[in-house]
Every structure is written in C-alpha cells, then in structure tokens.
Amino acid sequence: MSTLPHESLNTSDSAATAMDEEAIEELLDELQEWTLKQVDGISRVEKRYHFNDFAQALHFTNKVGELAEKAGHHPALLTEWGKVTVSWWSHSLGGVHRNDLIMAARTDQLL
C-alpha cells in the first residue's frame, strides 16, 4: 500500500523542481492505473475513472474539486458520460512534482 496519500504537500521554494521521468515512473508503481503522459511537451500523470452514468461522474468531479481547493493544487478534469479523466502536473514547473503524485493518490481515495 502506498504512503503517498498520507504525505504532506511540500510547497517550499527549495522543493520547486520537476521530477525526472525515472523518478515519476518509480512512484507510479505505487498507484493503480495512473500513467505518465506528455501533452505539448509537458509531463503529467493521468487516470481515467469509469462510472455508471453522468451523475456519478459529475459527483466524483465535484469531490476532486473539493480536494483540490483544500490543497490549493488543481488538476485538469474532463467529465464525460460515465467517465472522468484527471490530470495532475505543476503548471509553474512545467512538469510533475511529487505533490502531483500525492494528489493522484488522494484522488484514488475519493472512491
């Protein structure tokens, strides 16, 4: 079981560096079905969640939104009928930070 969801987010300036691909992949091994994607040359971690209908997908989207607001760290969300795609990356770093993987793990706990 991953300890990631229990870690505190590190928002110090000294921690403000994007992770390399190898380090990201190592932590992704702790998470189920999250993948590393490149979009416009920027790394992000992404997962698609499946639901029985749009209402369930929307409810999950709102739960992710509440999580993001509490943490002050926000993902890209795509809500469709029966599915929600969540993408985490650190906009200011132009890539993935450990905080993004922590938030991915916390997103999984919302189910």
Coordinates of C-alpha atoms in Angstrom, one line a residue:
M1 CA 0.0 0.0 0.0
S2 CA 1.3 3.4 -0.9
T3 CA 2.2 6.0 1.7
L4 CA 1.8 8.8 -0.8
P5 CA -1.8 9.9 0.2
H6 CA -0.6 10.4 3.8
E7 CA 2.4 12.7 2.8
S8 CA 2.2 16.4 3.3
L9 CA 2.4 18.6 0.2
N10 CA 5.8 20.3 0.0
T11 CA 5.3 23.9 -1.1
S12 CA 8.7 25.3 -0.2
D13 CA 10.6 27.1 -2.8
S14 CA 13.5 24.7 -2.4
A15 CA 11.3 21.9 -3.5
A16 CA 10.2 23.6 -6.6
T17 CA 11.7 21.3 -9.2
A18 CA 10.0 18.9 -11.6
M19 CA 10.8 15.2 -11.3
D20 CA 12.6 13.3 -14.0
E21 CA 10.8 10.5 -15.8
E22 CA 12.5 7.7 -14.0
A23 CA 11.5 9.0 -10.5
I24 CA 7.9 9.6 -11.7
E25 CA 7.7 6.0 -13.1
E26 CA 9.0 4.6 -9.8
L27 CA 6.3 6.3 -7.8
L28 CA 3.6 5.4 -10.4
D29 CA 4.3 1.8 -9.5
E30 CA 2.6 2.6 -6.1
L31 CA -0.5 3.8 -7.9
Q32 CA -3.1 1.8 -9.9
E33 CA -3.7 2.8 -13.5
W34 CA -2.1 6.2 -13.4
T35 CA 0.1 6.8 -16.4
L36 CA 2.7 9.4 -17.4
K37 CA 1.7 11.5 -20.4
Q38 CA 3.3 14.2 -22.5
V39 CA 1.0 17.0 -23.6
D40 CA 2.5 19.9 -25.5
G41 CA 5.9 18.8 -24.2
I42 CA 4.8 18.9 -20.6
S43 CA 4.7 15.8 -18.4
R44 CA 1.6 15.0 -16.4
V45 CA 0.1 12.0 -14.6
E46 CA -3.3 10.9 -15.8
K47 CA -6.0 8.4 -15.0
R48 CA -9.5 7.8 -16.4
Y49 CA -12.2 6.7 -13.9
H50 CA -15.3 4.9 -15.0
F51 CA -18.9 5.3 -13.7
N52 CA -22.4 4.1 -14.4
D53 CA -23.7 7.4 -15.6
F54 CA -23.1 11.1 -15.9
A55 CA -24.4 11.9 -12.4
Q56 CA -21.9 9.7 -10.8
A57 CA -19.1 11.1 -12.9
L58 CA -20.2 14.7 -12.0
H59 CA -20.3 13.8 -8.3
F60 CA -16.7 12.4 -8.5
T61 CA -15.6 15.6 -10.4
N62 CA -17.0 17.7 -7.6
K63 CA -15.2 15.6 -4.9
V64 CA -11.9 16.1 -6.8
G65 CA -12.6 19.8 -6.9
E66 CA -13.1 19.9 -3.2
L67 CA -9.9 18.0 -2.6
A68 CA -8.1 20.4 -4.9
E69 CA -9.5 23.5 -3.3
K70 CA -8.4 22.3 0.2
A71 CA -4.9 21.6 -1.0
G72 CA -4.6 24.7 -3.2
H73 CA -3.4 22.5 -6.1
H74 CA -5.7 21.9 -9.0
P75 CA -5.8 19.2 -11.8
A76 CA -7.3 19.3 -15.3
L77 CA -10.6 17.5 -15.2
L78 CA -12.6 16.2 -18.2
T79 CA -16.0 15.0 -17.2
E80 CA -18.0 12.9 -19.8
W81 CA -20.9 10.5 -19.6
G82 CA -19.6 7.6 -17.4
K83 CA -16.0 8.8 -17.1
V84 CA -13.8 11.4 -15.6
T85 CA -10.2 11.9 -16.7
V86 CA -7.9 13.5 -14.1
S87 CA -4.5 15.0 -15.0
W88 CA -2.1 16.3 -12.4
W89 CA 1.0 18.4 -13.0
S90 CA 2.6 21.5 -11.7
H91 CA 1.9 24.4 -14.0
S92 CA 4.6 26.6 -12.6
L93 CA 7.2 23.9 -13.0
G94 CA 6.1 22.7 -16.4
G95 CA 6.1 19.1 -15.3
V96 CA 5.4 16.7 -12.5
H97 CA 6.3 17.3 -8.9
R98 CA 6.0 14.8 -6.0
N99 CA 2.9 16.8 -4.9
D100 CA 1.2 15.7 -8.1
L101 CA 1.7 12.1 -7.2
I102 CA 0.5 12.7 -3.7
M103 CA -2.7 14.3 -5.1
A104 CA -3.1 11.4 -7.6
A105 CA -3.0 9.0 -4.6
R106 CA -5.5 11.2 -2.7
T107 CA -7.8 11.2 -5.7
D108 CA -7.9 7.4 -5.7
Q109 CA -9.1 7.6 -2.1
L110 CA -12.2 9.5 -3.1
L111 CA -13.8 6.4 -4.5

